mmCIF file of C-alpha atoms in Angstrom:
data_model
loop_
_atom_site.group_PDB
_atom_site.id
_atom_site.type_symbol
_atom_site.label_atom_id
_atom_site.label_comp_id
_atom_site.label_asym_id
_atom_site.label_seq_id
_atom_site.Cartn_x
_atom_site.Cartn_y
_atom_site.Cartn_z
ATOM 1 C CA UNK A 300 -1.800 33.978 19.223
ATOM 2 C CA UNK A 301 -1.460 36.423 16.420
ATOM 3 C CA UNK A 302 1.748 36.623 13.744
ATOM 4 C CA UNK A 303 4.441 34.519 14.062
ATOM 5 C CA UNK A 304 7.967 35.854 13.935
ATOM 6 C CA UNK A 305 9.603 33.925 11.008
ATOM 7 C CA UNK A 306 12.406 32.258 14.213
ATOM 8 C CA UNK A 307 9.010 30.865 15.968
ATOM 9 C CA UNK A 308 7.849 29.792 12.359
ATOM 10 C CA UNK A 309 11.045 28.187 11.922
ATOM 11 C CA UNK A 310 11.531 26.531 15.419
ATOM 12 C CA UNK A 311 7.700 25.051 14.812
ATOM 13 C CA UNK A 312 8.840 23.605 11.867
ATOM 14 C CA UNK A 313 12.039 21.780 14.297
ATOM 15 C CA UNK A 314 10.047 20.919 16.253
ATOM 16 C CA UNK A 315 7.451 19.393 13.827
ATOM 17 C CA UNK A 316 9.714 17.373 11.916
ATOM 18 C CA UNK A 317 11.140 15.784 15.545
ATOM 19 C CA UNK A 318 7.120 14.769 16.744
ATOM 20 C CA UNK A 319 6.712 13.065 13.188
ATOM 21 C CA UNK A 320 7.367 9.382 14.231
ATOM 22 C CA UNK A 321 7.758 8.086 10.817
ATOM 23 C CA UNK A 322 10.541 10.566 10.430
ATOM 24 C CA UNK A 323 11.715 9.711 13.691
ATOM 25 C CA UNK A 324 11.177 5.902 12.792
ATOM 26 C CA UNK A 325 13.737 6.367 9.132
ATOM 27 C CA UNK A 326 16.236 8.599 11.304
ATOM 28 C CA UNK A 327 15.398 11.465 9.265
ATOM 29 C CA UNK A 328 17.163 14.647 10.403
ATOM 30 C CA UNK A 329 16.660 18.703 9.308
ATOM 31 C CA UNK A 330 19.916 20.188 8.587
ATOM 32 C CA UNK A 331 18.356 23.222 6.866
ATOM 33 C CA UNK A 332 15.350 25.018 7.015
ATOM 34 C CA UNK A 333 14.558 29.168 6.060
ATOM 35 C CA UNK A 334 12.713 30.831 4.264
ATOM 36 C CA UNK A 335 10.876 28.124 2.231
ATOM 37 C CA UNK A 336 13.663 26.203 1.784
ATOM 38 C CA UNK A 337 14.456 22.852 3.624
ATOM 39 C CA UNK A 338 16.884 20.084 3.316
ATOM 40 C CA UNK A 339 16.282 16.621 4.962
ATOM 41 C CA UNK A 340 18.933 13.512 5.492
ATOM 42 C CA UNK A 341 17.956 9.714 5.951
ATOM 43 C CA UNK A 342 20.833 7.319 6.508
ATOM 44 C CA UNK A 343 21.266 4.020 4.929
ATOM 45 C CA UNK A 344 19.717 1.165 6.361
ATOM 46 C CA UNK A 345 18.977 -2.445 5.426
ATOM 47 C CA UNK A 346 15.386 -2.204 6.533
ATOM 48 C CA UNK A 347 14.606 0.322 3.847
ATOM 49 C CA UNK A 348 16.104 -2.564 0.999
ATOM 50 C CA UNK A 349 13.676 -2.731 -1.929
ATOM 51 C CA UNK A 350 15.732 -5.020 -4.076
ATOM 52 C CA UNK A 351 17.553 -7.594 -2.012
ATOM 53 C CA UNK A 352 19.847 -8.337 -4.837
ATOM 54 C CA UNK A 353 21.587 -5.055 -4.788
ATOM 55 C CA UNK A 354 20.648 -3.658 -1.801
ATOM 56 C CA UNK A 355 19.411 -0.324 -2.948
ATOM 57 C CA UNK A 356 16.813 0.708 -1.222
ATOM 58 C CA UNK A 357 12.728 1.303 -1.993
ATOM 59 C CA UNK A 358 11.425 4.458 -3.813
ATOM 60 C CA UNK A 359 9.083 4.225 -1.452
ATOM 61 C CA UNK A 360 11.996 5.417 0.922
ATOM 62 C CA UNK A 361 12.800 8.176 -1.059
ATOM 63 C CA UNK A 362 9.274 9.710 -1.578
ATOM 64 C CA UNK A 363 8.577 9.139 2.701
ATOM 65 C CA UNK A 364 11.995 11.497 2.965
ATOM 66 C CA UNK A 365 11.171 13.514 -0.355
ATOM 67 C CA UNK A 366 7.372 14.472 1.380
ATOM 68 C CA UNK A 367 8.719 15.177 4.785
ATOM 69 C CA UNK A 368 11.647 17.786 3.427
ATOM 70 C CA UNK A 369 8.723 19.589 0.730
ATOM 71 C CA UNK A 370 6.551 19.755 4.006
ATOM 72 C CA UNK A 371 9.191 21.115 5.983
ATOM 73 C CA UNK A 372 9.773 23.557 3.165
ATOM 74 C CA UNK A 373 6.274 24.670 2.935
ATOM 75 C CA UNK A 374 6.568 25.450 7.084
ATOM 76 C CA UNK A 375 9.000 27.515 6.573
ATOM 77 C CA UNK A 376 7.605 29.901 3.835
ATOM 78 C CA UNK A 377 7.670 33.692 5.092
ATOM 79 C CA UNK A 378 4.335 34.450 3.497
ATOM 80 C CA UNK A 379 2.619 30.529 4.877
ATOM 81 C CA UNK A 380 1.340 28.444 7.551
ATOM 82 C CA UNK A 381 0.265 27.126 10.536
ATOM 83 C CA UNK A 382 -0.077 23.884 8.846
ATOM 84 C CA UNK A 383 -0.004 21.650 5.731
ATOM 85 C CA UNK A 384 -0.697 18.884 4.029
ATOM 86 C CA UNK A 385 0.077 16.796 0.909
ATOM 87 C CA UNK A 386 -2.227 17.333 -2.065
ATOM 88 C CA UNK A 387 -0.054 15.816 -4.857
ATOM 89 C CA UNK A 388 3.285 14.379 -5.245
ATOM 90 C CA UNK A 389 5.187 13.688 -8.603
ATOM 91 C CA UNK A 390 8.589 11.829 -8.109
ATOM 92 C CA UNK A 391 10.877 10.632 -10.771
ATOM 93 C CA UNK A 392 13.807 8.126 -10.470
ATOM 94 C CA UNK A 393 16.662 9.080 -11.943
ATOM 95 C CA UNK A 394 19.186 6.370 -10.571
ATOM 96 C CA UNK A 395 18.810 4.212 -7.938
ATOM 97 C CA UNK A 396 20.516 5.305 -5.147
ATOM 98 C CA UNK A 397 23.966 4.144 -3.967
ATOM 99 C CA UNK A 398 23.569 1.254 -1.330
ATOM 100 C CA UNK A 399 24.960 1.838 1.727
ATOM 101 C CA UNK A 400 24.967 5.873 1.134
ATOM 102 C CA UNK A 401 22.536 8.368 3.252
ATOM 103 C CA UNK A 402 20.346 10.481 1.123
ATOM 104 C CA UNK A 403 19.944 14.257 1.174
ATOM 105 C CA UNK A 404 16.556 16.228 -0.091
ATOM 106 C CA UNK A 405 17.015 19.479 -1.070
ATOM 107 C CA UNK A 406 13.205 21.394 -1.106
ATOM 108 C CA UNK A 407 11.905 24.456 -2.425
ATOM 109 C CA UNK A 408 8.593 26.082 -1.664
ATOM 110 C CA UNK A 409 8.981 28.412 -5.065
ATOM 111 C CA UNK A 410 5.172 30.246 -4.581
ATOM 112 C CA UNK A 411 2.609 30.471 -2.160
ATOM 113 C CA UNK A 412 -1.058 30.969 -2.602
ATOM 114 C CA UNK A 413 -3.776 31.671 0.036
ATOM 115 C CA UNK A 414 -4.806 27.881 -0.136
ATOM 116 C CA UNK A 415 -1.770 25.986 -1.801
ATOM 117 C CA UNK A 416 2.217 25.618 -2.054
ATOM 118 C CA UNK A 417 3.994 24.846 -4.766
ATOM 119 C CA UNK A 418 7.333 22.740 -4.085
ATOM 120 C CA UNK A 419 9.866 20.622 -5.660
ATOM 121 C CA UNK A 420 12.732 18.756 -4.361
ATOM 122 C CA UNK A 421 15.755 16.903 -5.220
ATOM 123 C CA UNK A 422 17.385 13.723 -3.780
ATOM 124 C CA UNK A 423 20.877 12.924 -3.311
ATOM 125 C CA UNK A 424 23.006 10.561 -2.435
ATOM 126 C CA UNK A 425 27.094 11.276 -1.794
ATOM 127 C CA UNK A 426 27.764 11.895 -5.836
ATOM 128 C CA UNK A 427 25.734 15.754 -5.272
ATOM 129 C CA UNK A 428 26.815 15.942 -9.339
ATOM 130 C CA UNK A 429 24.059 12.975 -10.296
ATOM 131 C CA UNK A 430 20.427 13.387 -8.535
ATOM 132 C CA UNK A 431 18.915 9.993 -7.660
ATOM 133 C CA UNK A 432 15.299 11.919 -7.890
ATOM 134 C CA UNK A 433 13.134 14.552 -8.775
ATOM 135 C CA UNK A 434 10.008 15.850 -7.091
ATOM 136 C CA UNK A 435 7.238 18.110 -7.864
ATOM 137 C CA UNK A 436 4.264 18.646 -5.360
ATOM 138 C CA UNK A 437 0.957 20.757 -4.345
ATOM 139 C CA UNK A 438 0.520 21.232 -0.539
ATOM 140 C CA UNK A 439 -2.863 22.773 1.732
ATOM 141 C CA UNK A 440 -1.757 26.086 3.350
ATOM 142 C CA UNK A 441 -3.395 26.149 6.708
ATOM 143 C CA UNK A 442 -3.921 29.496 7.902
ATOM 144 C CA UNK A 443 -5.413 31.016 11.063
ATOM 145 C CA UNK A 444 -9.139 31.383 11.021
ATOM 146 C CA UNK A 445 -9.185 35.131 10.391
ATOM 147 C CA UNK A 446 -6.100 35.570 8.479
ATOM 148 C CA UNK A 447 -7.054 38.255 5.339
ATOM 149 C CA UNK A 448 -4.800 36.656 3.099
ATOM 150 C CA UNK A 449 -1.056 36.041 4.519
ATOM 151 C CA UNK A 450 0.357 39.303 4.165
ATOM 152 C CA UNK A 451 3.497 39.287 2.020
ATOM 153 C CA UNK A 452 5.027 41.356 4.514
ATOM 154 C CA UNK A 453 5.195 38.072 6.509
ATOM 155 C CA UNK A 454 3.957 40.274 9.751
ATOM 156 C CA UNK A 455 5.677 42.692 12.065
ATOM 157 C CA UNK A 456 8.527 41.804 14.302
ATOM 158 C CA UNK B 24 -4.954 -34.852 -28.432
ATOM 159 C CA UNK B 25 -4.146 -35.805 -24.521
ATOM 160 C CA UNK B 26 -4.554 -33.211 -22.230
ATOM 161 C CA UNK B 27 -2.360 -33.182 -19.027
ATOM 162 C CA UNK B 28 -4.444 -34.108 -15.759
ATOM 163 C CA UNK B 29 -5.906 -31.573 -13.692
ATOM 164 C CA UNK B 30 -3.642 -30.660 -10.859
ATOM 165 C CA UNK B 31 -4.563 -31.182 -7.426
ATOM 166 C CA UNK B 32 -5.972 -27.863 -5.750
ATOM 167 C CA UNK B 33 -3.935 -28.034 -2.686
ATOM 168 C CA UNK B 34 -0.596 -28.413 -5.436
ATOM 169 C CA UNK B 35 -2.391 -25.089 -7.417
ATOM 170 C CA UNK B 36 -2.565 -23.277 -4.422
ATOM 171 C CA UNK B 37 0.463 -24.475 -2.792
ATOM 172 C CA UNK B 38 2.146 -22.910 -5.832
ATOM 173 C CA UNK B 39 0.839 -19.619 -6.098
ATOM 174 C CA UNK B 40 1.062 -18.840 -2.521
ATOM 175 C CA UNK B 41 5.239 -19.799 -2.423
ATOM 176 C CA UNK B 42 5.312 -17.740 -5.529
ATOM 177 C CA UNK B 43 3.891 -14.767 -4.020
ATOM 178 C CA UNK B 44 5.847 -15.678 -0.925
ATOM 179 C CA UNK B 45 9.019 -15.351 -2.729
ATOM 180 C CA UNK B 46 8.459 -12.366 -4.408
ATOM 181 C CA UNK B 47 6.927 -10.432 -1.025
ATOM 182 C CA UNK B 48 9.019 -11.800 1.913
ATOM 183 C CA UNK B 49 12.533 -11.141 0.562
ATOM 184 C CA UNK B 50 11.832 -7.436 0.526
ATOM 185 C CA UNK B 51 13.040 -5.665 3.840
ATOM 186 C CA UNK B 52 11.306 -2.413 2.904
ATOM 187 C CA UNK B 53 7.902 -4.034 2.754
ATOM 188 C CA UNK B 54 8.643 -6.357 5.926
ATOM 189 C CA UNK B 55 9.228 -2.876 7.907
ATOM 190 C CA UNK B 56 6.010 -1.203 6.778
ATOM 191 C CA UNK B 57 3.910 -4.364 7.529
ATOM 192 C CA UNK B 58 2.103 -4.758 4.762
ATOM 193 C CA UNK B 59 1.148 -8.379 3.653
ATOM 194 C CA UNK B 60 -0.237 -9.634 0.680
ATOM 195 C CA UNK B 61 -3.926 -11.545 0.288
ATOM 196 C CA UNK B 62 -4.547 -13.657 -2.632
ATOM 197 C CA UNK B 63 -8.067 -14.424 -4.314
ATOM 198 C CA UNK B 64 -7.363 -16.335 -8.041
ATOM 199 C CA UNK B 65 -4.901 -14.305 -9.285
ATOM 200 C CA UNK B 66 -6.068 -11.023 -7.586
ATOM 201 C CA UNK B 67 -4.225 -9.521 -4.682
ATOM 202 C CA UNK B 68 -5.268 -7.036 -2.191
ATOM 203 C CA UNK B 69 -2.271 -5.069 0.084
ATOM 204 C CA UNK B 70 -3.004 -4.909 3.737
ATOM 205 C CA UNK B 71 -1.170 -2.177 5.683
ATOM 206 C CA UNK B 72 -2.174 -2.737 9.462
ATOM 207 C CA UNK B 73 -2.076 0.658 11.375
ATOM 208 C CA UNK B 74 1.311 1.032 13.155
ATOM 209 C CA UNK B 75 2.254 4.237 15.108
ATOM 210 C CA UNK B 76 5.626 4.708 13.114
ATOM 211 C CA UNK B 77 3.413 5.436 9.978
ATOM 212 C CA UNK B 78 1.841 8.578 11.537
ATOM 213 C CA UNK B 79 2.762 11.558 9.821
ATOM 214 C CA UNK B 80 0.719 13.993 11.985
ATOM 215 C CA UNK B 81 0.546 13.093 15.161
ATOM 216 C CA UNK B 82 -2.070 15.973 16.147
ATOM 217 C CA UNK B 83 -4.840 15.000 14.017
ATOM 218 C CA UNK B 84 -3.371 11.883 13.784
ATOM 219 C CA UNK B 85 -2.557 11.257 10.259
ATOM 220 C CA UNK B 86 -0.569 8.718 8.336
ATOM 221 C CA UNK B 87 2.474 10.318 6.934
ATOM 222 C CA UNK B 88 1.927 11.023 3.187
ATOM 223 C CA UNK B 89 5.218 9.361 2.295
ATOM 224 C CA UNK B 90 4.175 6.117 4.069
ATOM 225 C CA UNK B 91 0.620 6.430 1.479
ATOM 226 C CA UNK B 92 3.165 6.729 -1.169
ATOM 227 C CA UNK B 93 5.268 4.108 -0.430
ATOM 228 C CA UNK B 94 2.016 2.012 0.023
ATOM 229 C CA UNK B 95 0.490 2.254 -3.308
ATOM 230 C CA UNK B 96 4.138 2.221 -4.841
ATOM 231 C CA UNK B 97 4.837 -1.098 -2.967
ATOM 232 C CA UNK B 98 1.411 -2.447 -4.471
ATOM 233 C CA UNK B 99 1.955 -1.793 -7.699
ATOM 234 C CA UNK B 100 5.316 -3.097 -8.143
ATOM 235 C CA UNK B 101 4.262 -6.564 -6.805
ATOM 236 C CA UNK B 102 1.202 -6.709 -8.683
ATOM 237 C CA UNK B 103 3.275 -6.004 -12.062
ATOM 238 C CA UNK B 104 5.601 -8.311 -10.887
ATOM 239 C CA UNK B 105 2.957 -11.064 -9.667
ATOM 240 C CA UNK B 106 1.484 -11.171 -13.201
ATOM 241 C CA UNK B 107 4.396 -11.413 -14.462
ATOM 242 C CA UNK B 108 5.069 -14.423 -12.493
ATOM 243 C CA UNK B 109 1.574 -15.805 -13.084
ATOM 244 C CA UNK B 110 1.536 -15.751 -17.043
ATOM 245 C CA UNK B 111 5.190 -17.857 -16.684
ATOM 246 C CA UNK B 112 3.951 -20.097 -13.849
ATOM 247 C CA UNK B 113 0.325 -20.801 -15.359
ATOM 248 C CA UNK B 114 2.234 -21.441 -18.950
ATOM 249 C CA UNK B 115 4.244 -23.720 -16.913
ATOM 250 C CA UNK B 116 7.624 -22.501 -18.140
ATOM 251 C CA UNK B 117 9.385 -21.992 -15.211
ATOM 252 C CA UNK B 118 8.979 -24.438 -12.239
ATOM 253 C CA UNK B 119 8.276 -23.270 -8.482
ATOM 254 C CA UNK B 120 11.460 -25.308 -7.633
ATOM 255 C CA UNK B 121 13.043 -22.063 -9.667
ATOM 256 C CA UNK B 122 11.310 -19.445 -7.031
ATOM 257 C CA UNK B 123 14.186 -19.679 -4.844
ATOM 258 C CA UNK B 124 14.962 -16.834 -2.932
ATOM 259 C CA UNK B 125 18.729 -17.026 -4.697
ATOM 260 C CA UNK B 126 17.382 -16.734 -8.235
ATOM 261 C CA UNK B 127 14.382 -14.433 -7.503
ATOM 262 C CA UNK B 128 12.944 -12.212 -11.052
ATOM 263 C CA UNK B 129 13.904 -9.002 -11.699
ATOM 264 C CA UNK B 130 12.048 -6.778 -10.140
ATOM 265 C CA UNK B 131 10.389 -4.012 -12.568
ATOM 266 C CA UNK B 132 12.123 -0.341 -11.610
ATOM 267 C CA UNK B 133 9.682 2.696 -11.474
ATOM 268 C CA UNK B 134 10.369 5.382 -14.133
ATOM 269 C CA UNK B 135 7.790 7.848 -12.301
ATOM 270 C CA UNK B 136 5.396 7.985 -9.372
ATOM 271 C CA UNK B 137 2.389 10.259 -8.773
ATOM 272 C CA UNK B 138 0.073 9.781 -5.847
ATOM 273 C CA UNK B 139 -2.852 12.039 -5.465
ATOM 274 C CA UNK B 140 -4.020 12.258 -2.125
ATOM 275 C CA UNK B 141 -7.823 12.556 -1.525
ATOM 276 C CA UNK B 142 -8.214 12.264 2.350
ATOM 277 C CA UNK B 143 -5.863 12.142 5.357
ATOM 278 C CA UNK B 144 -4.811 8.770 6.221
ATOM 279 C CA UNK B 145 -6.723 7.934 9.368
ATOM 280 C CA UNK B 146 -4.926 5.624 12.089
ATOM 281 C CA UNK B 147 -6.641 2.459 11.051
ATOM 282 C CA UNK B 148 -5.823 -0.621 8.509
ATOM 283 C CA UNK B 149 -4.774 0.257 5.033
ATOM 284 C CA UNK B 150 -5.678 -1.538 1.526
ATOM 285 C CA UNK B 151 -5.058 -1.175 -1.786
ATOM 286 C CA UNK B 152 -5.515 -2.760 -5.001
ATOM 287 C CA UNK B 153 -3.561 -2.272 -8.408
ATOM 288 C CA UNK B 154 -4.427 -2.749 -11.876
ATOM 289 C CA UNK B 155 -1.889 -2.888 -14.632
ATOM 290 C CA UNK B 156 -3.496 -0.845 -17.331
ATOM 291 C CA UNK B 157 -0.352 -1.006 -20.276
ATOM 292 C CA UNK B 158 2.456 -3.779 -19.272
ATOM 293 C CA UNK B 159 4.673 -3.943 -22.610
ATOM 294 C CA UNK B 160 7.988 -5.719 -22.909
ATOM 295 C CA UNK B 161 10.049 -2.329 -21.841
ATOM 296 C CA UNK B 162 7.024 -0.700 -20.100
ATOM 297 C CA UNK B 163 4.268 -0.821 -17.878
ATOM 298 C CA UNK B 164 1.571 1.477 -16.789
ATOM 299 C CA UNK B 165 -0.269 0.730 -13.485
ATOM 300 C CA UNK B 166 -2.695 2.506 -11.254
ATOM 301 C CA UNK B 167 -3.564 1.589 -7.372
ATOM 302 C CA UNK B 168 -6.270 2.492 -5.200
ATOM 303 C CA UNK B 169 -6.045 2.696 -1.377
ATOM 304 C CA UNK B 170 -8.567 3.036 0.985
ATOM 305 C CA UNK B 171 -9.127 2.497 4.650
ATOM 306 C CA UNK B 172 -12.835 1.617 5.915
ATOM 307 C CA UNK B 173 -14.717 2.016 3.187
ATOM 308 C CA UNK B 174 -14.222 0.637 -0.274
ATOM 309 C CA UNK B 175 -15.731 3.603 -1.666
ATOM 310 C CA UNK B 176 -14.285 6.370 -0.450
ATOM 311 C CA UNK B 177 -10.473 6.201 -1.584
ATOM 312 C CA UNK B 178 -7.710 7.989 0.627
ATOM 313 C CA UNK B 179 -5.281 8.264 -2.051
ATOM 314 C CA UNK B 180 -4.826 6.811 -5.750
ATOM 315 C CA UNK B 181 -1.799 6.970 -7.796
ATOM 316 C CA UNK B 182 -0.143 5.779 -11.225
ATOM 317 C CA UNK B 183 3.478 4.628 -12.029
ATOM 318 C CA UNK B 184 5.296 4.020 -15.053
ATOM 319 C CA UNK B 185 7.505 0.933 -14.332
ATOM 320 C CA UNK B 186 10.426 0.125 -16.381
ATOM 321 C CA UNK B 187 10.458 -4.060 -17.196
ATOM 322 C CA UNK B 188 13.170 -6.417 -16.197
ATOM 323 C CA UNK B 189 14.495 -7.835 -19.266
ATOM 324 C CA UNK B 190 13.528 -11.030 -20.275
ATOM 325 C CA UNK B 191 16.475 -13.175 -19.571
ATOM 326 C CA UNK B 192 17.008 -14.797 -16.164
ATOM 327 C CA UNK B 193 19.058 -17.089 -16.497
ATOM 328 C CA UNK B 194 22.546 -17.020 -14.923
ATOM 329 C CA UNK B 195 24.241 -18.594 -17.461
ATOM 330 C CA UNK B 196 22.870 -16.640 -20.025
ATOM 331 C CA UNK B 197 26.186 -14.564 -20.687
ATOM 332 C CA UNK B 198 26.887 -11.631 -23.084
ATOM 333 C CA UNK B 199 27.005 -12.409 -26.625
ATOM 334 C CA UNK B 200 29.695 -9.662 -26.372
ATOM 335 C CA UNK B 201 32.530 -11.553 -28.719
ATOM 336 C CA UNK B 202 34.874 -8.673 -29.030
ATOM 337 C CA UNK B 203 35.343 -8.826 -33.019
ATOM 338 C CA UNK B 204 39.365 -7.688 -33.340
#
């Protein structure tokens, strides 16, 4: 298999996020993904509780959904890969999040080298105004064995 | 000058381990992920037995790097907390009787998180180990390393900044807020 039209790229990158079973396991779901942007949801739940006494749930939580939407971002880079994985993740807390709310990642893949994407992401829960968290990461580009540097192009049609 | 008896070792130990109970059972986050808690002294050890909801990449397979990063963030928020607990319950200044789950410590709050990931997580047992490197009355500063089969060869390492529960406990330690008209 040669190039990949960017709607394979992107239906990969479905289909990727549904075989992850830790995704599958938090109820994670991909409500937007193109052109190295993604956004993820996670819905509350109790089993995701980090402090019992107010029910707001782990950070832990939030960087499991936080890594899944920046690798779903990198997938769906024009000018990136077959694969990738995470070199380095940053996240900052904000706020905790609002118990009982679902959260929403919003994540960019802003540049692409041969070897590594740059991404960061935001967390939200229902107030879109206040971000519960902030993410920077590095991720591997996999690329094809004899791929002479992805052409920016992104391929023919 | 009398000094106080030495305390039976099954009381000691009987003590620590409903201390570290108390602050690792009540947590539903760390119940789901499996991880448990061994205790040597004052020196714990995480233990994240392989589950298949933890995989990440199921074609290699991998564990998902937000499962590594919940890992090592899990660790090091009970170790800051656990020697917190252990400089108050070795000082003797708060009883175990007080570990209920009702009145459990504040928990520190992480500031910032960064986990540097060396190695795919393979499908096998996980442990890590933290060490509090700064832990100040407003902040702490604590690295973990996690590793799988070998001791040497980390699979990911991180640090956290960890903002610290304030001091006072106590429920009926109200606001001195007197409203001056």
């Amino acid at each position: 298999m040669a190039e990949l039209s960017d709607q394979m790229k992107d239906q990969l990158a479905r289909h990727f996020m549904e075989a992850i079973p830790h995704a599958r396991s938090l109820g994670m779901a991909l409500t937007l993904i193109e052109n190295g942007v993604a956004e993820t949801t996670m819905p509350y739940d109790k089993k995701l509780i980090g402090d019992p006494s107010t029910g707001v749930i782990h950070g832990g939580a939030v960087s499991a959904l936080m890594d899944t939407c920046c690798g779903a971002a990198v997938m769906s880079h024009p000018d990136s890969p077959l694969g990738t994985a995470t070199i380095d993740l940053r996240i900052d807390y904000m706020r905790p999040a609002t118990a009982g709310q679902a959260l929403l990642a919003h994540a960019e893949c802003y540049h692409v080298t041969r070897s590594i994407a740059f991404v960061r992401a935001t967390a939200y829960d229902e107030d879109r105004s206040r971000p519960v968290a902030t993410v920077t990461g590095a991720f591997t580009v996999e690329r094809p064995p004899n791929d002479a540097k992805a052409d920016p192009a992104g391929g023919q049609a | 000058m009398s000094r106080k008896p030495l305390e039976p070792v099954q009381v000691v130990r009987q003590r620590r381990d409903d201390a570290l109970a108390a602050l690792v059972n009540g947590v539903p986050y760390i119940r789901y992920l499996g991880i448990r808690f061994d205790r040597r002294g004052d020196e714990l050890t995480a233990v994240m037995p392989f589950d298949e909801k933890l995989i990440g990449n199921p074609f290699l397979p991998a564990l998902h790097g937000g499962v590594t990063a919940a890992f090592l963030e899990v660790t090091a928020i009970i170790v800051l907390s656990w020697s917190l607990a252990w400089e108050r319950m070795e000082n003797g200044s708060r009883g175990i009787d007080q570990w209920d789950p009702a009145h459990l410590p504040r928990i520190p709050k992480t500031i910032d998180f960064s986990v540097d990931y060396l190695r795919s997580g393979l499908p096998r047992d996980a442990y890590a180990r933290a060490r509090v490197n700064r832990s100040g009355r407003r902040y702490a500063s604590v690295h973990v390393e996690a590793w799988q089969d070998n001791r040497a060869r980390l699979f990911a390492q991180g640090t956290g900044h960890f903002l610290m529960p304030s001091q006072k406990t106590e429920p009926q330690a109200a606001p001195k807020t007197a409203a001056p008209q």
